[in-house]
XYZ file of C-alpha atoms in Angstrom:
586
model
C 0.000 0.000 0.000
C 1.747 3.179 -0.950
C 1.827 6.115 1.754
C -0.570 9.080 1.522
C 1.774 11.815 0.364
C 2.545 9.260 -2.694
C -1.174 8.544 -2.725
C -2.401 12.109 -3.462
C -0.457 12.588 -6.336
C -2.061 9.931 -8.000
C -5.922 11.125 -7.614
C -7.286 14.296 -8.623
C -5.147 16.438 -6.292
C -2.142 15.339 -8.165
C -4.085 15.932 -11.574
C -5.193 19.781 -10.445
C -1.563 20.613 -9.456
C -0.109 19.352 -12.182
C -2.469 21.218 -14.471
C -1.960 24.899 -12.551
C 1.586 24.505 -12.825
C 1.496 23.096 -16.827
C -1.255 26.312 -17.206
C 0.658 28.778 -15.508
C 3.740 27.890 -17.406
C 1.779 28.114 -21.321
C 0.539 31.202 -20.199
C 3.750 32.808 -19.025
C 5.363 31.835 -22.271
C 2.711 32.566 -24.685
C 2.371 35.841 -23.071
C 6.127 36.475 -23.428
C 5.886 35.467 -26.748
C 2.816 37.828 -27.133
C 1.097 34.604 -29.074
C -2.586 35.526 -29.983
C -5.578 33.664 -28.036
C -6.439 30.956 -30.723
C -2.481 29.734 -30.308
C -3.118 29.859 -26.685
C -6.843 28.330 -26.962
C -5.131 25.265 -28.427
C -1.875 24.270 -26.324
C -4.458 24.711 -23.393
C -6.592 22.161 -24.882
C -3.326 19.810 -25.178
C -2.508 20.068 -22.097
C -5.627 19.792 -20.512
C -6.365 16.209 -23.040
C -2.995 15.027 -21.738
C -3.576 15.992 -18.363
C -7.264 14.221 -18.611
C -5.138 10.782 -18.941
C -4.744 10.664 -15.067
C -8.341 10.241 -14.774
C -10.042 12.573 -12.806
C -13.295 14.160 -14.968
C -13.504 16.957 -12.099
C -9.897 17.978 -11.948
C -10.146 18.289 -15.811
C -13.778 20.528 -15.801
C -11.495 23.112 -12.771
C -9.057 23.470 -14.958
C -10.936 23.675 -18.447
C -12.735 27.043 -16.672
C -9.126 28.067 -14.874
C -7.804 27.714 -18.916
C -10.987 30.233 -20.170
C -10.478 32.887 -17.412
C -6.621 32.839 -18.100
C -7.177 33.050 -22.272
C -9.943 35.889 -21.364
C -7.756 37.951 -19.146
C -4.332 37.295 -20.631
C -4.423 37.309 -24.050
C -8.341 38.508 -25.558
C -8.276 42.384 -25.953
C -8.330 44.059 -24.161
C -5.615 42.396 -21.819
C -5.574 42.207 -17.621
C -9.581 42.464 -17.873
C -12.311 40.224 -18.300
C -14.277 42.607 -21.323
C -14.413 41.222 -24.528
C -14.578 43.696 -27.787
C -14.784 41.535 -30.487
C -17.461 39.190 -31.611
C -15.414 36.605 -32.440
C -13.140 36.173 -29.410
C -16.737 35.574 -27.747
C -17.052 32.580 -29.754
C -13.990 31.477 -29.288
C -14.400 31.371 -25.555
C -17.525 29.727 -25.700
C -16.021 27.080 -28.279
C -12.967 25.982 -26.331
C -14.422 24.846 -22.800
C -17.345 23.134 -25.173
C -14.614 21.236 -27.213
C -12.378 20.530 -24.069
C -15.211 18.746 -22.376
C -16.205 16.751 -25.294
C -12.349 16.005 -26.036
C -11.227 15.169 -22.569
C -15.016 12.871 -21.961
C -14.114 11.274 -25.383
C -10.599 10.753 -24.298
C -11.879 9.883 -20.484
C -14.061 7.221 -22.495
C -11.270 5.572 -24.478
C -8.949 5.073 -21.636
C -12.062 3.552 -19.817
C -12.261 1.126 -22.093
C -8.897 0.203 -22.574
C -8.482 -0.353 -19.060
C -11.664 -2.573 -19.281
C -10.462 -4.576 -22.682
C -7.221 -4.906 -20.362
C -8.960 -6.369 -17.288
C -11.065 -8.616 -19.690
C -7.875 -9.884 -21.032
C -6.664 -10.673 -17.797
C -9.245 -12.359 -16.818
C -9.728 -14.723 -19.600
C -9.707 -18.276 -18.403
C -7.021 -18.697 -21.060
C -3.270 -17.943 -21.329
C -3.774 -15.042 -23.647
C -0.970 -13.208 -25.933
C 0.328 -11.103 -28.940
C 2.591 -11.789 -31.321
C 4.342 -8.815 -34.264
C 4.103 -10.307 -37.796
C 7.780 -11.991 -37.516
C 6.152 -14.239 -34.734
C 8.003 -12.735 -31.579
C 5.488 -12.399 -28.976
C 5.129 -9.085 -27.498
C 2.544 -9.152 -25.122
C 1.132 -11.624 -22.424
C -2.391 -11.301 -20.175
C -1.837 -11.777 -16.175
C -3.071 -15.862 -16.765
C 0.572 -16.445 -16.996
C 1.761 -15.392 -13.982
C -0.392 -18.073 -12.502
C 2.080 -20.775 -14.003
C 4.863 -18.544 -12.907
C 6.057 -17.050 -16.237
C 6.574 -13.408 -17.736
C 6.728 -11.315 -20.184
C 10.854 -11.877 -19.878
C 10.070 -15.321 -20.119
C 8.201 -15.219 -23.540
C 9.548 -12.314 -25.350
C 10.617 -12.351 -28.376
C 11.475 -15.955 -29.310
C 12.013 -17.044 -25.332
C 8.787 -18.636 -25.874
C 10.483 -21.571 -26.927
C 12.345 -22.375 -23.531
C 9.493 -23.311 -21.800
C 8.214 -26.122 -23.960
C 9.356 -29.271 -23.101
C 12.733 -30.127 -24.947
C 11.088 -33.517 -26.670
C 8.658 -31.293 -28.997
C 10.693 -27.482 -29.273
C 11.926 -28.164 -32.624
C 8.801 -29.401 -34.283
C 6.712 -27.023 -32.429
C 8.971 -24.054 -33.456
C 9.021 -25.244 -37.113
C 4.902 -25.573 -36.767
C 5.112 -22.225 -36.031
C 7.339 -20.554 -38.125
C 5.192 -22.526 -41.004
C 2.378 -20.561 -39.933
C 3.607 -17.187 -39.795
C 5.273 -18.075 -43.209
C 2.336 -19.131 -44.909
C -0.049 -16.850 -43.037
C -2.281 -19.298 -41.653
C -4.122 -19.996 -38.441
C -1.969 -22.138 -35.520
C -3.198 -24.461 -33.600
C -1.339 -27.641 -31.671
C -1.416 -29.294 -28.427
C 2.146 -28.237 -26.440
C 3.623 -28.841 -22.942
C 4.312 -25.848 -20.873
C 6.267 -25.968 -18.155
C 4.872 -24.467 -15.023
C 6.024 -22.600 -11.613
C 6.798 -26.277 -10.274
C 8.586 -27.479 -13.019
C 5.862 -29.672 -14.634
C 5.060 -29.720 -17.827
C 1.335 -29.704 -18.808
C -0.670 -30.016 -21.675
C -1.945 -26.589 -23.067
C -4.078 -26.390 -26.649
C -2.520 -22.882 -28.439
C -4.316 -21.587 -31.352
C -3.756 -18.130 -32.770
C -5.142 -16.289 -35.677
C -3.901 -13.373 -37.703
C -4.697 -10.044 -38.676
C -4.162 -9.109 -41.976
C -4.500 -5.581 -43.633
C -5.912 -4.740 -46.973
C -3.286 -6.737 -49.181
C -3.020 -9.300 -47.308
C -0.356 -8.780 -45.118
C 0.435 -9.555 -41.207
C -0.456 -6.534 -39.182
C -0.582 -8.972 -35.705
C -0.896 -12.087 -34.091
C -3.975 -13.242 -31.354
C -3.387 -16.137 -29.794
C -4.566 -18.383 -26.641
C -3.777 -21.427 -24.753
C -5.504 -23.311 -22.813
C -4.763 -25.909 -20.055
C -6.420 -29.357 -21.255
C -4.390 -31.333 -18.700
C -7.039 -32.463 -16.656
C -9.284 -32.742 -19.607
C -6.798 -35.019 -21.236
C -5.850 -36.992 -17.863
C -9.678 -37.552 -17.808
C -9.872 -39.139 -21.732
C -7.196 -40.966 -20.871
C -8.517 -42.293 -17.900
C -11.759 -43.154 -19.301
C -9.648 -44.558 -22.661
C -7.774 -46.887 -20.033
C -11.276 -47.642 -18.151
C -13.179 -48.692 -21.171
C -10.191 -50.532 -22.994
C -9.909 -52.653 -19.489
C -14.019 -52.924 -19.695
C -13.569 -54.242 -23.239
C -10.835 -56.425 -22.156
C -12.905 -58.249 -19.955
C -15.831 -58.422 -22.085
C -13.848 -59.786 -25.009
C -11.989 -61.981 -22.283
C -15.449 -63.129 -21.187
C -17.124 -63.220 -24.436
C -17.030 -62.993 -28.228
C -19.375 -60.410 -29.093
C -21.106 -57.421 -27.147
C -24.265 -55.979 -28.650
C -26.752 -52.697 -27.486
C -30.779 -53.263 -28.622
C -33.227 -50.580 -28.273
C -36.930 -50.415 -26.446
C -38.490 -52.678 -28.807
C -35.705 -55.157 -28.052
C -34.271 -54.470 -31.941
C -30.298 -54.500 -32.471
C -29.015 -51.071 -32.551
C -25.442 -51.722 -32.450
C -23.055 -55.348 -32.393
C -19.116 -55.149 -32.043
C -16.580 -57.388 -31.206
C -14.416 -60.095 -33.036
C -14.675 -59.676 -37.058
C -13.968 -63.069 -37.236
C -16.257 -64.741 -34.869
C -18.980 -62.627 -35.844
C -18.252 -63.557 -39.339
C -19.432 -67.339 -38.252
C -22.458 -65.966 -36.949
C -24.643 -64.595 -38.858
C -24.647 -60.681 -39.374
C -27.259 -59.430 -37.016
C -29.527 -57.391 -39.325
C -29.736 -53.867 -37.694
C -33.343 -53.439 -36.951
C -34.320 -56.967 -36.197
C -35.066 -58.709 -32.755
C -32.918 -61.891 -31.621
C -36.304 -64.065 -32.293
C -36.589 -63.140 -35.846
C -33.262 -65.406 -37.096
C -33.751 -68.029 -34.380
C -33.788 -71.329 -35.518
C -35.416 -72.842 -31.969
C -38.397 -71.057 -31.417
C -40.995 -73.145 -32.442
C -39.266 -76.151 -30.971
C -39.297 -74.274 -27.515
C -41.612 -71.959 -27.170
C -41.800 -72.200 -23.514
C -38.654 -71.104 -22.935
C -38.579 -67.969 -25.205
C -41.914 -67.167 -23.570
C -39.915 -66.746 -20.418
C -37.261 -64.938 -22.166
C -39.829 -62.007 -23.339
C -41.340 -62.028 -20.034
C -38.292 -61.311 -18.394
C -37.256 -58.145 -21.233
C -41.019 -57.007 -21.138
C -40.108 -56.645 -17.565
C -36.796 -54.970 -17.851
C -35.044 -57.943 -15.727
C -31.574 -58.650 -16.541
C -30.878 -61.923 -18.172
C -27.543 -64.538 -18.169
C -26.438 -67.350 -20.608
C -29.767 -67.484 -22.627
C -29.289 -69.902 -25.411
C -30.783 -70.092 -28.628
C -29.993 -72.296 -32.038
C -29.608 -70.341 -35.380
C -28.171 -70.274 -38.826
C -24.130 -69.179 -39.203
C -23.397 -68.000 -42.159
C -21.925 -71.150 -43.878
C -25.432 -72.720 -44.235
C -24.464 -74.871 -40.650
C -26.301 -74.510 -37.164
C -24.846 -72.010 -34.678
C -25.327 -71.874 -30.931
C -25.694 -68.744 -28.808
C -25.045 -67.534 -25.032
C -26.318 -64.143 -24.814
C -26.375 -62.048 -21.392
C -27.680 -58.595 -20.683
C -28.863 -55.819 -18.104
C -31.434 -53.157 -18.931
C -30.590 -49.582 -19.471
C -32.459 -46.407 -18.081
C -31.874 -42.808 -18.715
C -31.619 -40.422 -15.585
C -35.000 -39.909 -15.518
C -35.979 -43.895 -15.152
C -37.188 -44.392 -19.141
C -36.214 -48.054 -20.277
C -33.868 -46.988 -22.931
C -32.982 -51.050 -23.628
C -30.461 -53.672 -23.215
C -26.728 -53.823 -23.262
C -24.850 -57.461 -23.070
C -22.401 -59.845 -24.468
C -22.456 -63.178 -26.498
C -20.181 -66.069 -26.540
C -20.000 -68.540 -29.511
C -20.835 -72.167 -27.896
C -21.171 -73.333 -31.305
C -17.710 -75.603 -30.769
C -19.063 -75.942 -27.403
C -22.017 -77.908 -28.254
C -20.798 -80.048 -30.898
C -17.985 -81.251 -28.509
C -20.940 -82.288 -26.396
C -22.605 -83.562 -29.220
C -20.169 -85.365 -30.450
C -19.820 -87.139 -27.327
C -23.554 -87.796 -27.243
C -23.126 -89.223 -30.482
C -20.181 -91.455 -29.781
C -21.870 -92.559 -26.634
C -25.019 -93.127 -29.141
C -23.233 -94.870 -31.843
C -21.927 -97.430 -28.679
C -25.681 -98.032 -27.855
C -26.261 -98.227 -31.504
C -23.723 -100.628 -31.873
C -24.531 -103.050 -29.068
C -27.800 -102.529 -30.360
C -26.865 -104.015 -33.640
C -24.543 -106.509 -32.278
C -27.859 -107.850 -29.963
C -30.155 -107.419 -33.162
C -27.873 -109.209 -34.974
C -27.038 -111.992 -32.500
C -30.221 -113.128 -32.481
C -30.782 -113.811 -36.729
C -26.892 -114.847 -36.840
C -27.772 -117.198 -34.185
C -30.909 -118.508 -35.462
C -28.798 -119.261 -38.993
C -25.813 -120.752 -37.415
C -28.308 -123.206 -35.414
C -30.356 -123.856 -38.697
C -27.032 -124.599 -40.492
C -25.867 -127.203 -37.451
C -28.766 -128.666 -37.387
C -29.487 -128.953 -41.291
C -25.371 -130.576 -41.267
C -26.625 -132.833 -38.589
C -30.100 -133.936 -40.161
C -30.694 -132.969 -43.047
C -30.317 -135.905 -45.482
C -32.693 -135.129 -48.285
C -32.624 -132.415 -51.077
C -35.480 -130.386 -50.166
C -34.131 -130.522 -46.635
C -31.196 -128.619 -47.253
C -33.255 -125.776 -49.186
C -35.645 -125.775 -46.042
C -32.431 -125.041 -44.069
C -30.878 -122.824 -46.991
C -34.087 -120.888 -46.914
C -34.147 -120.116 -43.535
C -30.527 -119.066 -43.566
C -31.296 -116.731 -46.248
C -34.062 -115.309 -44.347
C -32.140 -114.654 -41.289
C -29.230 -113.220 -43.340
C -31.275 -110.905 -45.213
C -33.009 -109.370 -41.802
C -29.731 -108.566 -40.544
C -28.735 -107.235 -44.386
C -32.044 -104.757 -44.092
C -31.295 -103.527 -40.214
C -27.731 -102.982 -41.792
C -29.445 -101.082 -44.863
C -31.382 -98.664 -42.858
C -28.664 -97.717 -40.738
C -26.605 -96.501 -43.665
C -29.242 -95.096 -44.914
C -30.116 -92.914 -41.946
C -26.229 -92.178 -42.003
C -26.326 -91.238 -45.412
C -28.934 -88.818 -44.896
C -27.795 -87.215 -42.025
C -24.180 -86.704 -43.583
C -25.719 -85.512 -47.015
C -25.017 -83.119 -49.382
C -28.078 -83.362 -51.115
C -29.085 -80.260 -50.110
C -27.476 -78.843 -53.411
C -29.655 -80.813 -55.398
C -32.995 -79.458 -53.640
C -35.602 -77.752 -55.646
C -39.332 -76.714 -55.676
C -41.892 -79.584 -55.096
C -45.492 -79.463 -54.917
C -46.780 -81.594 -51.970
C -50.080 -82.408 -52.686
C -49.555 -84.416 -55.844
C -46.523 -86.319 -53.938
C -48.641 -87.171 -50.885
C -51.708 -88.730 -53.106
C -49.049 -90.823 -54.663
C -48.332 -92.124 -51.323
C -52.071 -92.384 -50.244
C -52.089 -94.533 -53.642
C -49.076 -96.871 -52.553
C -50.402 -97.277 -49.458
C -54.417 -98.058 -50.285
C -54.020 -101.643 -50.731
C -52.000 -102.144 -47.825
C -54.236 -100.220 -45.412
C -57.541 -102.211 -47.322
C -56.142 -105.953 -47.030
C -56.139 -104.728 -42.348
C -59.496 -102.906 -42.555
C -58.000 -99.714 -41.973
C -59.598 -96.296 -43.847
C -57.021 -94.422 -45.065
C -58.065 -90.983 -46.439
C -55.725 -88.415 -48.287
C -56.812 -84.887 -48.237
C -54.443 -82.736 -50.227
C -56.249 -80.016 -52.011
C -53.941 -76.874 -50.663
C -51.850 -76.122 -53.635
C -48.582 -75.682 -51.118
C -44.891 -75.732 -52.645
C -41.689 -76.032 -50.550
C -37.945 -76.556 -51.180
C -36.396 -79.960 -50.993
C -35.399 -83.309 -51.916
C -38.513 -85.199 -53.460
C -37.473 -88.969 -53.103
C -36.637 -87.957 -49.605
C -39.770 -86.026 -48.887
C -41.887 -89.046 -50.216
C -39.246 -91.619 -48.077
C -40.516 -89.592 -44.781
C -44.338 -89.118 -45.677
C -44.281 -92.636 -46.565
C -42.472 -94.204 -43.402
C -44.817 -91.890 -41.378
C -48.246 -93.425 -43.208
C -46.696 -97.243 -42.961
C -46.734 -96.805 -38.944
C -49.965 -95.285 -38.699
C -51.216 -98.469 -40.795
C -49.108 -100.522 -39.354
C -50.082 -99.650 -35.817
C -53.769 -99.196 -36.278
C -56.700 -101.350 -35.416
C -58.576 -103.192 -37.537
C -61.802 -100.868 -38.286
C -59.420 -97.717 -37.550
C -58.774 -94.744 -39.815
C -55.543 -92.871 -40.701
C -56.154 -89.608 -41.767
C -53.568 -87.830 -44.202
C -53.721 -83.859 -44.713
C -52.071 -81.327 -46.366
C -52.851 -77.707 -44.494
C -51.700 -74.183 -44.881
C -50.937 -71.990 -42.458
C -49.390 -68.242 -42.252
C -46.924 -68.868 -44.014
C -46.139 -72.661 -43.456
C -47.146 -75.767 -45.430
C -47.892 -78.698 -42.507
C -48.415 -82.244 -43.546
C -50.491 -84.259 -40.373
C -50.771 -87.933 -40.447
C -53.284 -88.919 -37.992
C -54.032 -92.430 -36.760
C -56.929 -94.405 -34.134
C -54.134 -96.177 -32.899
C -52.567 -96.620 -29.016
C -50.388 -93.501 -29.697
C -47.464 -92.288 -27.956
C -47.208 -91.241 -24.102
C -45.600 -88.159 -23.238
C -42.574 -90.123 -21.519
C -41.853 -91.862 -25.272
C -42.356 -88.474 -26.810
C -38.935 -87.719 -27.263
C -37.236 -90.943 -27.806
C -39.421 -92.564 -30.198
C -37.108 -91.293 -33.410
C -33.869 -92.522 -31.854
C -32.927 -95.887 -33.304
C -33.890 -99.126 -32.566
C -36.369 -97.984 -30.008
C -39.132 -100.247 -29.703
C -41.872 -99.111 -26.827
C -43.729 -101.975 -25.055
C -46.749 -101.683 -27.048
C -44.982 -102.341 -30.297
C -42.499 -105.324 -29.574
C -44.628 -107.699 -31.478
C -45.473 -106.006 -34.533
C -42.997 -106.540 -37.222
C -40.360 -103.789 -37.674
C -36.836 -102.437 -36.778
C -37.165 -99.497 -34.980
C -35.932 -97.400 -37.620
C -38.750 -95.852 -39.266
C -39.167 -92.717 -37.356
C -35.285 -92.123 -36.875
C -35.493 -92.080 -40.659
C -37.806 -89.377 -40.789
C -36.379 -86.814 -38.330
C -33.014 -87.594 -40.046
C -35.142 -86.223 -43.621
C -36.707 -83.670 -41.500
C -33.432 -82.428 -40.183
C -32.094 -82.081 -43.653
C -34.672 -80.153 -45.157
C -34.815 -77.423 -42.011
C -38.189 -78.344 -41.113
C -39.849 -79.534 -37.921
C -41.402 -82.532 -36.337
C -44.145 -82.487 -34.180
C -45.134 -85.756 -31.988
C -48.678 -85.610 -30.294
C -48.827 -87.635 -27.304
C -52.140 -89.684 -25.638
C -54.038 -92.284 -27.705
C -54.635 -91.787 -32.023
C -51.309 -90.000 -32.308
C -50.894 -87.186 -34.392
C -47.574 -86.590 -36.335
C -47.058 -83.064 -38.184
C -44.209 -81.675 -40.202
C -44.037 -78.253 -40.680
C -42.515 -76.780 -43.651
C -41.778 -73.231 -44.902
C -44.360 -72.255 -47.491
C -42.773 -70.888 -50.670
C -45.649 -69.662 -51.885
């Protein structure tokens, strides 16, 4: 704080005694110069504008009227008195105090706002500064103080010290290309600071050109993005560790909207290249192969997203991209805004495609064991049977036509194992076909009234009604020999395992979309226990060990089924009802 003798001279006492003493000394000189009142009239108005600089509007109006009474009594005829004789050095008393108050208010006004441009400046939340046209700064705002640098610091080309030694020479050639080419700057720099760190600071600058197109100045700012940078990286770091362990825990992650639609699906080109592309737009039930086959569970999977619950390791069956069956684990958590709105579901997926065949393939070896005892114990038994015939035909036999007796029995037995062999390969074959690049469009109704016609005779000689209604025009995709193999095997057990005096009922219906083909019997039917094993192989349920057959037929049809992509439905209770449902290309 400075003392109050040194503080008068800077308020309007200092202003006032400066001015009597510049005043007195103009009008001594003039006067000895004998200078005529307009002279006078304007090197008081000088020194009253200069004088006006210190500030004070009050010290400048005393000494505007001392300046009128000296020019009237000093130098405006006649001299020592305050009488005026001529007309005009009236006006030009009443002129001068007018223009020195509008000259010292406009001057009064301009340092005003030069102070307050100055103070704006300084407060900027921005390391503001000034450059000449060469590029050598020349002025700085008070921000830098804060990191503890000056105007000594910066001058010039000093600038360059501060930045950190790594980046001076590519941020000083940056520069110099700027001013060269008389372009705008900008670029991200280190600054050191009062504690010798270095911190991140965004510059920019822009120039101003005159008429031609040349530098008159430079305007420049920087700003401190260290924390805002710390924070990007930080949240860089954060969601490269969250995608870490969502890749480490999964294949896929995906984002669907309200309506449960896919909005967004990243992760692993290549494993989402196995699966197929989710269509953008589309809900997970609209590709998924299983949801006719279980309906319960996806009934409990919309419950729980028409609720908004979270969900883990939900598992569905679709189509990959290579034409083969994929397999799914999805898991997800519902997303609100701040206000509560249900904005959807974020989650990951894994790929348990290799998963499930692994299991499968064990299912299958452990099958093909069962499969194989089976056929080593259905076998046994013909193999037996011809082995004793043969013994006992060696032992006994002594005429011609008891040989052939024992012949044809051997022959018989041999060619029951040869047909159980048969139908296994055949099921293999059609389960490891290829046939599905021969497929093509087939009309159903004509090719199920040729098996109603095969089949007539058969179902007449056992007093069974068979009836074929097939007047839907319906058209699907597939192998036809196949499709009549399955329709066919399907109509033999329904005759086969009907009363006498029963009916079997063959129809072709259409429905949204689908073509269904529904071969109904008045037979025992299946229970709801043998529901789901009657199409493995060899399986023969208690009701059916003495009627005539392998235990092959239905195996044969789900392996057809399977093929084509379409499903197989198994009623259970008494007069069982079998339905395949096919996609209607029509």
């Amino acid at each position: 704080m400075l003392p109050p003798y040194k503080a008068i001279f800077r308020g309007p006492a200092a202003q006032f005694f400066y001015g009597i003493i510049a005043l007195t000394s103009v009008s001594f000189v003039c006067f000895q110069l004998k200078a005529d009142n307009a002279t006078v009239a304007f090197i008081y108005l000088v020194v009253i504008v200069l004088l006006s600089l210190m500030g004070s509007y009050f010290a400048s109006a005393v000494l505007i009227l001392l300046a009128v009474a000296g020019l009237n009594y000093f130098f405006t005829p006649p001299i020592f008195s305050f009488n005026i004789d001529l007309p005009q050095d009236i006006a030009l008393l009443i002129v001068f105090p007018l223009v020195s108050f509008i000259v010292t208010g406009l001057v009064r006004r301009a340092e005003q706002a030069k102070r307050e441009l100055r103070l704006a400046i300084d407060t900027l939340p921005a390391l503001a500064w000034s450059a000449l046209p060469d590029g050598s700064v020349d002025f700085i705002n008070q921000r830098w103080k804060e990191i503890g640098l000056s105007l000594a610091d910066l001058r010039g080309s000093e600038w360059i010290n501060v930045l950190h030694p790594d980046e001076r020479l590519r941020v000083a050639d940056r520069w110099r290309t700027a001013v060269e080419s008389v372009t705008p700057y900008e670029n991200v720099e280190h600054i050191r600071t009062a504690d010798g760190e270095y911190r991140r600071f965004l510059s920019r600058a822009q120039p101003v050109c005159d008429e031609l197109g040349k530098i008159i100045k430079w305007y420049g700012a920087d700003i401190d993005i260290e924390d805002q940078k710390r924070a990007e990286d930080a949240l860089r770091e954060s969601e490269q560790r969250f995608r870490d362990y969502t890749e480490s825990g999964s294949d896929w992650y995906w984002e669907t909207g309200p309506d449960h639609r896919f909005i967004t699906v990243a992760g692993e080109p290549s494993t989402i290249g196995r699966i197929p592309r989710y269509p953008i737009g589309l809900a997970r039930w609209d590709f998924a192969l299983d949801l006719e086959e279980e309906p319960e569970k996806w009934r409990r999977y919309v419950a729980d997203l028409d609720a908004h619950k979270p969900f883990r390791n939900f598992r569905y069956r679709v189509k990959r991209t290579d034409g083969s069956e994929g397999y799914i684990s999805v898991s997800g958590k519902p997303v609100f805004d701040p206000q509560g709105r249900f904005l959807g579901y974020r989650g990951v997926s894994s790929d348990l495609t290799d998963a499930v065949r692994a299991a499968q393939l064990e299912e299958a070896l452990q099958e093909a064991k069962v499969v194989g005892d089976n056929i080593a114990h259905d076998l046994r038994t013909p193999l037996t049977r011809v082995r004793i015939h043969l013994e006992r035909g060696r032992e006994r036999a002594s005429t011609l036509e008891e040989f052939r007796a024992v012949a044809d029995q051997a022959i018989a037995g041999l060619d029951q194992s040869m047909t159980t062999i048969t139908a296994l390969l055949r099921i293999t074959e059609i389960e490891q076909s290829r046939r599905r690049e021969g497929f093509s469009e087939i009309q159903l109704a004509p090719l199920m009234r040729e098996v109603g016609d095969l089949y007539d005779p058969i179902a007449d000689n056992k007093s069974v009604t068979l009836r074929v209604e097939a007047l839907d025009e319906a058209t699907v995709r597939g192998d036809r020999d196949l499709l009549f193999e399955a329709i066919a095997n399907l109509v033999d057990n329904a005759v086969k395992f009907t009363p006498e005096g029963g009916g079997v009922e063959v129809a072709l219906l259409c429905r949204e979309g689908e073509a269904v083909i529904r071969v109904r019997d008045s037979g025992p039917g299946i229970s709801e226990r043998e529901r789901d094993v009657v199409t493995r192989r060899f399986y023969r349920s208690d009701k059916t060990r003495n009627t005539k057959g392998l235990g092959l037929g239905l195996s044969m049809v789900a392996a057809i089924i399977k093929l084509h992509d379409f499903s197989l439905r198994i009623s259970t209770g008494p007069c069982c009802t079998i339905e395949v449902v096919c996609p209607h290309l029509n």
